[in-house]
Tab-separated table of C-alpha atoms in Angstrom:
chain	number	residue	atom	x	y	z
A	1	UNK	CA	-41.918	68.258	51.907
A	2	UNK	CA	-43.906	68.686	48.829
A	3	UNK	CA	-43.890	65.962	46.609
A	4	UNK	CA	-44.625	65.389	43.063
A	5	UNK	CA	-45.660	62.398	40.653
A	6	UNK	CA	-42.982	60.913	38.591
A	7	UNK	CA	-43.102	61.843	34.984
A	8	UNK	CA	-43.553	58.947	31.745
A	9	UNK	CA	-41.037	59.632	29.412
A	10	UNK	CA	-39.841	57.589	26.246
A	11	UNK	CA	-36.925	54.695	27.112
A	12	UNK	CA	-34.989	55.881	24.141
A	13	UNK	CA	-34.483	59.361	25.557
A	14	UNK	CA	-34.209	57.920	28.689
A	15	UNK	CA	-30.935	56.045	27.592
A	16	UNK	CA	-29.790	58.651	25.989
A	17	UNK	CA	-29.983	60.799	28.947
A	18	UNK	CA	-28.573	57.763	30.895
A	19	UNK	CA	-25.678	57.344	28.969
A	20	UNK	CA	-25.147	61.231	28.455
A	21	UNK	CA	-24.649	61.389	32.119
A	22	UNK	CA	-22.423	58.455	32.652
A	23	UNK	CA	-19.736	59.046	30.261
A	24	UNK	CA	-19.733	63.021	30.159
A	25	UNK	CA	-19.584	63.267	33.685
A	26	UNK	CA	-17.097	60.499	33.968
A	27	UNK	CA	-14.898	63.125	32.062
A	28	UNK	CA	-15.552	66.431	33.233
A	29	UNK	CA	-13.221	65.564	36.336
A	30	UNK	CA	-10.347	65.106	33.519
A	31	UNK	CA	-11.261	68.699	32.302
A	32	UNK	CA	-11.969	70.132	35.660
A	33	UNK	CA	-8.005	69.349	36.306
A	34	UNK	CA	-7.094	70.848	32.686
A	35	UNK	CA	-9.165	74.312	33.125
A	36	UNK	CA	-7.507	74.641	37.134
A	37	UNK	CA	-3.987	74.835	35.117
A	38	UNK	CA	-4.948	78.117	33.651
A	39	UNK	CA	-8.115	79.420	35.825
A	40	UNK	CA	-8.440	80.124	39.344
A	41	UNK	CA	-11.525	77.439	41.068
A	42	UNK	CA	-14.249	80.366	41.761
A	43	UNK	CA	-13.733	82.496	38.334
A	44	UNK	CA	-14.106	78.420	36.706
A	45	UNK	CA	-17.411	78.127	38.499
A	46	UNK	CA	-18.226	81.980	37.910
A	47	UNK	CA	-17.530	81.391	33.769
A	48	UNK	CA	-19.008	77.885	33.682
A	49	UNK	CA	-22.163	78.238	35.021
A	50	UNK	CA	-23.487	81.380	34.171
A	51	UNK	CA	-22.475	80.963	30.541
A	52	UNK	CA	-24.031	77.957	30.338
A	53	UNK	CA	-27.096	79.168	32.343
A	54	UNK	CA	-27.409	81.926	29.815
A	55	UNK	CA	-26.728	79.536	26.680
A	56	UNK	CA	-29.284	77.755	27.788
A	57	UNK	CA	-32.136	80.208	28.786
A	58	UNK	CA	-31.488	82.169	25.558
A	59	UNK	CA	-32.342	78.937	23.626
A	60	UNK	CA	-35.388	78.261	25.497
A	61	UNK	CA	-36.677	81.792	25.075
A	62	UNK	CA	-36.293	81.163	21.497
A	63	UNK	CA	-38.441	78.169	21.750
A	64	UNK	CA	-40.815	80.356	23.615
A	65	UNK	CA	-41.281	78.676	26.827
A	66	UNK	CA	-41.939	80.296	29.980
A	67	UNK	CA	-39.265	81.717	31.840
A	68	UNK	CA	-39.952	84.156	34.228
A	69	UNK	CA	-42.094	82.068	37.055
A	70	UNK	CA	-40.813	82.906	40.546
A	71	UNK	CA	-41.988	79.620	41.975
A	72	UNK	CA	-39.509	78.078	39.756
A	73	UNK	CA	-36.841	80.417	40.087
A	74	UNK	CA	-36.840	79.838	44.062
A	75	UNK	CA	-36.949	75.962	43.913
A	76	UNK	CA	-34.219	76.219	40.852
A	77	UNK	CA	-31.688	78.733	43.243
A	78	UNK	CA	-31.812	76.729	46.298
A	79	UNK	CA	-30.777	73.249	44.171
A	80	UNK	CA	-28.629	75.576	41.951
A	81	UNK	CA	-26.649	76.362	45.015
A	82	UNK	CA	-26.975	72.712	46.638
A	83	UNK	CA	-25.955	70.695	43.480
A	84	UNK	CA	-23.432	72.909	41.750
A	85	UNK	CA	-21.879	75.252	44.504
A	86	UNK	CA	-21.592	73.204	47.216
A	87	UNK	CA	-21.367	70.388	45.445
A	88	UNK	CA	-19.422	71.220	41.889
A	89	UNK	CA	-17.892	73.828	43.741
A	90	UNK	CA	-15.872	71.680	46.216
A	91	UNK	CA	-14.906	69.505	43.287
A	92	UNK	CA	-13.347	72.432	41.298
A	93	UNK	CA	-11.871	73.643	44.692
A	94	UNK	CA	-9.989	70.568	45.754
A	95	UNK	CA	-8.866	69.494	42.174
A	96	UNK	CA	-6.430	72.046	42.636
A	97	UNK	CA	-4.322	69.571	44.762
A	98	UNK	CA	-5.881	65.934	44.168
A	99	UNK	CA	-5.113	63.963	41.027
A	100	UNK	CA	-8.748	63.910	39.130
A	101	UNK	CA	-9.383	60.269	39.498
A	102	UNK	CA	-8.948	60.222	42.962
A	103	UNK	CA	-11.813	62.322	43.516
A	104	UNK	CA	-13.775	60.633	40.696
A	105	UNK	CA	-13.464	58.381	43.425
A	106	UNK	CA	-14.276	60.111	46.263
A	107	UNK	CA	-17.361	61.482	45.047
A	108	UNK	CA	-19.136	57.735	44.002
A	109	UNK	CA	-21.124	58.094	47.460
A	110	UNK	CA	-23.646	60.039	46.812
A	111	UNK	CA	-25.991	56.998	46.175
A	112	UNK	CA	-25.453	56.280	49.940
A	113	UNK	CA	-26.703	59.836	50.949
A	114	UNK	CA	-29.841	59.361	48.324
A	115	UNK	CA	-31.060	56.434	51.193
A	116	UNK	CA	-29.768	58.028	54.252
A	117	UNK	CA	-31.303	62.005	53.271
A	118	UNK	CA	-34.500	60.657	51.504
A	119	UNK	CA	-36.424	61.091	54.850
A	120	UNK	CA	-39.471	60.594	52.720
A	121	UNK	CA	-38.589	56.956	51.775
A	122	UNK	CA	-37.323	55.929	55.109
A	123	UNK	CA	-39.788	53.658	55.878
A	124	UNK	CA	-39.123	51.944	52.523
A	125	UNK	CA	-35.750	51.821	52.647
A	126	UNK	CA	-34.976	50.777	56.667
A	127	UNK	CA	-37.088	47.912	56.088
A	128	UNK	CA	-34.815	46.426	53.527
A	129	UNK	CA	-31.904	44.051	54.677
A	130	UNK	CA	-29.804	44.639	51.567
A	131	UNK	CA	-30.431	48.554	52.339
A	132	UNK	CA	-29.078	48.165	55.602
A	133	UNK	CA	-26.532	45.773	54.469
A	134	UNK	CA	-25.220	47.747	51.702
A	135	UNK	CA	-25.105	51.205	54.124
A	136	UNK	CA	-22.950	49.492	56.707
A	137	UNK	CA	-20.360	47.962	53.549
A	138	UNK	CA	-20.723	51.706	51.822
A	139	UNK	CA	-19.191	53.133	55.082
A	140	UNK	CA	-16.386	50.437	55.328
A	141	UNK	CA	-15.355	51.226	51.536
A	142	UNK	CA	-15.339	54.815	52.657
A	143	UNK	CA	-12.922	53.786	55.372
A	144	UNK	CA	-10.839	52.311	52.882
A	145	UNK	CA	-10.606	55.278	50.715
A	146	UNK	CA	-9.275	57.015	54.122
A	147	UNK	CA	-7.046	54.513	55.407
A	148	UNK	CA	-3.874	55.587	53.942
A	149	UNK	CA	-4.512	59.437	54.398
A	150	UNK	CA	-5.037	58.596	58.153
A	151	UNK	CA	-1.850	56.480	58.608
A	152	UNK	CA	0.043	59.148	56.496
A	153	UNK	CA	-0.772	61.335	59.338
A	154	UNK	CA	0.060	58.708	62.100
A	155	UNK	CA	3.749	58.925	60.517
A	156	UNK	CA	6.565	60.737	59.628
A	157	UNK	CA	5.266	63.471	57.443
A	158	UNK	CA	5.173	62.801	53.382
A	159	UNK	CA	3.912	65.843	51.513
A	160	UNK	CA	1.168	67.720	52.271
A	161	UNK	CA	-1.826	65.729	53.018
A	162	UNK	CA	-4.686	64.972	51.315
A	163	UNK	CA	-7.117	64.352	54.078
A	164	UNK	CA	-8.598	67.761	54.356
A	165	UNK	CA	-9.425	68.107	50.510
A	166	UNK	CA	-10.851	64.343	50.934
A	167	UNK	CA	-12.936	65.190	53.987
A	168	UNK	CA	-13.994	68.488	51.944
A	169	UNK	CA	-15.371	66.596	49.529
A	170	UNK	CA	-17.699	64.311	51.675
A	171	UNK	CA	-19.180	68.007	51.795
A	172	UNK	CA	-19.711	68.073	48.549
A	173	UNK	CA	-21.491	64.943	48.139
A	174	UNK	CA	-23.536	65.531	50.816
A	175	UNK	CA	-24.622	69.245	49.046
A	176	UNK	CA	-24.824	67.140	45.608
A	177	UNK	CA	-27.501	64.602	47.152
A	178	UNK	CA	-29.400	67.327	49.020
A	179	UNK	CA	-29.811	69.191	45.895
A	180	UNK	CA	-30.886	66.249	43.824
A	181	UNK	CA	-32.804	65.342	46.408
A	182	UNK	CA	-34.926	68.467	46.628
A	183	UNK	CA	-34.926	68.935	42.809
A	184	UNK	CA	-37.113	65.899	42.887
A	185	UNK	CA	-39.231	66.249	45.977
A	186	UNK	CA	-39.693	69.570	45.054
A	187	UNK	CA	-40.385	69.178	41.152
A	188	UNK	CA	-41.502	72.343	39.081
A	189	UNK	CA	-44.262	72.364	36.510
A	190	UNK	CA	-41.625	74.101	34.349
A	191	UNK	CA	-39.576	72.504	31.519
A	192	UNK	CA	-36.437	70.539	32.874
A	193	UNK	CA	-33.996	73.123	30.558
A	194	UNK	CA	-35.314	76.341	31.917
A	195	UNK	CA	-35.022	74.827	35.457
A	196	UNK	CA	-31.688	74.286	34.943
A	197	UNK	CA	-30.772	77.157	33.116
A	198	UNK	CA	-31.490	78.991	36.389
A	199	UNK	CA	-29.908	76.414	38.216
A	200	UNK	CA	-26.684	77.339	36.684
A	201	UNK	CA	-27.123	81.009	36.701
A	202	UNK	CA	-27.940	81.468	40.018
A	203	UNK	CA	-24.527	79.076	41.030
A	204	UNK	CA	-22.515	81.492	38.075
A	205	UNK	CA	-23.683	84.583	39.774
A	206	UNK	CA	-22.759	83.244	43.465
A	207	UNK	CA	-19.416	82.441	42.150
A	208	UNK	CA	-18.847	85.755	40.506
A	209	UNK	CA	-18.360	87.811	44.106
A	210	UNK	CA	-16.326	84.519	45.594
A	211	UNK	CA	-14.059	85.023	42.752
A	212	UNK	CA	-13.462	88.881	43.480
A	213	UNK	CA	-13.115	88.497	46.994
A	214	UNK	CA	-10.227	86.032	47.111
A	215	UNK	CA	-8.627	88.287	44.403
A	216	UNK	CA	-8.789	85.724	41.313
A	217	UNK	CA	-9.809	88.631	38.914
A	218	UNK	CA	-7.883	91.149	39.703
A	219	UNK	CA	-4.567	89.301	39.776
A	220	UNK	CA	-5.427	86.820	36.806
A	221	UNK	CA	-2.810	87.232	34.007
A	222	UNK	CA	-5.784	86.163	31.226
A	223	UNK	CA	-2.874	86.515	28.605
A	224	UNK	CA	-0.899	83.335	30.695
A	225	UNK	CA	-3.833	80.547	30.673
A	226	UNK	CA	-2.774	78.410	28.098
A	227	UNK	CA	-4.608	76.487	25.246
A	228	UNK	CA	-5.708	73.804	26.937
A	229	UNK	CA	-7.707	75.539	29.606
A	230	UNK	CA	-9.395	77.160	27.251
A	231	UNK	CA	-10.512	74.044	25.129
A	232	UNK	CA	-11.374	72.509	28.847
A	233	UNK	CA	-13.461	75.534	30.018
A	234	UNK	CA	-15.350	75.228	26.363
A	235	UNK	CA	-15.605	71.302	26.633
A	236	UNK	CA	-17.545	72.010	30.702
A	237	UNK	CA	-19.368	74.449	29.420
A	238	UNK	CA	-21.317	72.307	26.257
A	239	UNK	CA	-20.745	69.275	27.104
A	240	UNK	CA	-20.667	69.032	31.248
A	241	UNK	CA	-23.319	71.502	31.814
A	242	UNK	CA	-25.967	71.741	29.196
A	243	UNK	CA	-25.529	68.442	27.837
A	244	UNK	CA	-25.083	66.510	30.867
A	245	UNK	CA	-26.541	68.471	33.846
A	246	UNK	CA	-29.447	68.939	31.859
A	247	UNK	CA	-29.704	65.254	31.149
A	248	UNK	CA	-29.404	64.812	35.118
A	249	UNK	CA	-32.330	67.425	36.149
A	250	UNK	CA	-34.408	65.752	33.785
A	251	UNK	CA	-33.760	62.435	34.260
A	252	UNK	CA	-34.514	63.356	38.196
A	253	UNK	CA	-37.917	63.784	36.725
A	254	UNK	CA	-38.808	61.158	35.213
A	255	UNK	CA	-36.660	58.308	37.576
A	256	UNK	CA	-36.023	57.644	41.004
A	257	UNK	CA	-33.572	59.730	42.752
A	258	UNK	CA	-31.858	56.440	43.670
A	259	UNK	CA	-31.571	54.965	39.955
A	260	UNK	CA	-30.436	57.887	38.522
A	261	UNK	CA	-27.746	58.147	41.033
A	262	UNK	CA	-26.349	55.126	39.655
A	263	UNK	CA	-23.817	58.039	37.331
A	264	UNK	CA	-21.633	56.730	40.401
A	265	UNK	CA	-20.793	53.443	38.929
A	266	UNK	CA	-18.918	54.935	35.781
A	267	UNK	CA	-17.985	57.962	35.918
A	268	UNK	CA	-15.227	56.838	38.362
A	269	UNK	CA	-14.155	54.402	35.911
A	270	UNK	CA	-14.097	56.840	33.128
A	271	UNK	CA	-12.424	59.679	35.179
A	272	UNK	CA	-9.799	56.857	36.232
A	273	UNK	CA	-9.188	55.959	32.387
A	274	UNK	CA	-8.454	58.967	31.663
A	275	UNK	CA	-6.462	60.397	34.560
A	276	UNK	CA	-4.241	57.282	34.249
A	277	UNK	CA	-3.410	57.186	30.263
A	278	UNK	CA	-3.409	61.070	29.841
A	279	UNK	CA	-2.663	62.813	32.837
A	280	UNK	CA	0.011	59.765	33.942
A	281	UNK	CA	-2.180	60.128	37.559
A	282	UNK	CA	-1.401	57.221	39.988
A	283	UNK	CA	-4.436	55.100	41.876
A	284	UNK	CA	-3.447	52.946	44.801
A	285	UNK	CA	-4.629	49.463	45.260
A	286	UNK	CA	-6.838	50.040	48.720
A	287	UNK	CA	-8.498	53.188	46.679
A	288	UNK	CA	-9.721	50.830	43.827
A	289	UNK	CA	-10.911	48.589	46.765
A	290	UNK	CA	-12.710	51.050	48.171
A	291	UNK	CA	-14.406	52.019	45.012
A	292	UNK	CA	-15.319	48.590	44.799
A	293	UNK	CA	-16.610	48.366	47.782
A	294	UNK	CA	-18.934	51.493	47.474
A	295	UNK	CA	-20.250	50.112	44.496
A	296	UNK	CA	-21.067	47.086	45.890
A	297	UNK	CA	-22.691	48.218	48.651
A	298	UNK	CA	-25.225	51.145	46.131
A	299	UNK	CA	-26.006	47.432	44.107
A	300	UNK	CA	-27.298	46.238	47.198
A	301	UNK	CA	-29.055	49.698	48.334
A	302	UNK	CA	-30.963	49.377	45.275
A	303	UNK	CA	-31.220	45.706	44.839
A	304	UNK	CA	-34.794	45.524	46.583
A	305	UNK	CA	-36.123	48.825	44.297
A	306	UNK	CA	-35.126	46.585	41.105
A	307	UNK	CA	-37.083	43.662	42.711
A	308	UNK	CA	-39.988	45.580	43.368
A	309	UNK	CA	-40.005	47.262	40.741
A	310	UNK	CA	-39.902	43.835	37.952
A	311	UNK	CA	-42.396	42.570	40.537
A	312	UNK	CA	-45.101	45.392	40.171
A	313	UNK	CA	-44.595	45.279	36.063
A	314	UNK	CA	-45.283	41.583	36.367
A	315	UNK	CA	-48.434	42.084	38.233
A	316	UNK	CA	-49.546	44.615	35.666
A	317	UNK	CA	-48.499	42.434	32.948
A	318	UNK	CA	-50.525	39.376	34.414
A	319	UNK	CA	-53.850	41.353	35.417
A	320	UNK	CA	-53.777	43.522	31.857
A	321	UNK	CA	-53.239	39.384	30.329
């Protein structure tokens, strides 16, 4: 796998990014359940992405960087697809059915996958007790998030169950960490924005023919989608995909895979928050415990990066002194 050095960048932008990432995303799972009132999941994708992919690339031909560089178009369609197809995708797909903080929840494993895909940090990360550790409590707050779904299905029948869009979304996480993963092992000499200006394009044109085969065009009554889809779809568009998807692929630059993968400690939070005052959603007791227990288990994951990390700026500090 090709590999590429890690990028300086100032720690004012990089908070910004940071913080760009954690509370945007945190409420594009609030919208994501606002634009599915009024928009069928693939056309969502299909209008999302490639309008922000073409937002985006317009504004960077303007600023006359390169755009055209097939290299970076190949490595850009292949994470496209990863991060925001299979990964995005399966969100928009399954909010359909499951209340938006829910799957906030669900999808706060993806640091877990950053350790367990990285193959080339393995022999970094296996080393580390609190890696190990933290894996083996990730998969028991994963259990948790399960448990009821699987005794629901033990028992007398309740409602439809929830267990296949739940297990759909492991899916996605594990398509969201692969792409992340290879946007940063396999890092373009390109700018960040016209990387993911393709990114999104290529994932709005692969939604386009999804949406036309399942019919979601052709029987859409565009007159019927009410207001608030509308504002929602506008809100994804600025705010969830340039704003904040840029801020990810950039940040994937210039910061390890497993530290920027931290988004999974708030945006839960946030999504909950909101799905619980506006949306009058509903969060059990053994699913907060589970998120809690995922979290727990990604601060011990990257517990021995922090320490190595304050360790090697200390030995810098004392041999520059």
């Amino acid at each position: 796998m090709a590999t590429s050095s890690q990028k300086s960048a100032s720690p004012l932008l990089v908070i910004i990014a940071f913080a760009t990432v954690y509370l945007v995303w945190g409420s594009t799972y609030f919208f994501i359940k606002m634009a599915v009132d009024g928009f069928p999941p693939f056309l969502l994708g299909a209008i999302r992405f490639f309008m922000a992919g073409a937002l985006l690339l317009t504004w960077c031909a303007v600023k006359g960087e390169r755009i055209f560089v097939k290299r970076n178009m190949i490595h850009a369609a292949v994470s496209g697809f990863l991060l925001l197809v299979i990964g995005n995708g399966v969100v928009i797909w399954v909010e359909q059915a499951l209340p938006s903080a829910m799957v906030a929840i669900m999808v706060s494993a993806p640091p877990i996958w950053f350790v367990l895909l990285d193959k080339p940090n393995w022999g970094t990360n296996f080393k580390n007790k609190s890696t190990i550790i933290g894996l083996v409590i990730g998969f028991a707050g994963v259990i948790l998030l399960f448990s009821e779904q699987i005794e629901s299905m033990m028992g007398p029948a309740s409602g439809p169950s929830k267990l296949p869009g739940m297990l759909l979304l492991i899916v996605g996480t594990l398509g969201w960490a692969s792409g992340s993963l290879y946007s940063k092992h396999y890092n373009t000499q390109g700018s960040a924005a016209v990387n993911t200006a393709w990114q999104m394009l290529f994932a709005g044109v692969v939604f386009i023919p999804s949406s036309f085969l399942r019919h979601e065009v052709q029987t859409l009554n565009w007159g019927a989608i009410p207001a608030h889809s509308w504002y929602a779809l506008l809100y994804l568009i600025v705010f969830g995909s340039i704003a904040a998807f840029s801020a990810y692929v950039w940040l994937l630059q210039v910061r390890p895979a497993t530290q920027v993968g931290t988004y999974a400690y708030v945006n839960p939070v946030i999504a909950v928050i909101l799905g619980v005052l506006f949306a009058h959603e509903g969060v059990t007791l053994i699913q907060v415990a589970g998120l809690v227990v995922i979290l727990a288990s990604v601060l011990l994951i990257n517990l021995s990066k922090y320490r190595k990390e304050k360790a090697a700026k200390q030995e810098l500090a004392e041999s520059i002194s």
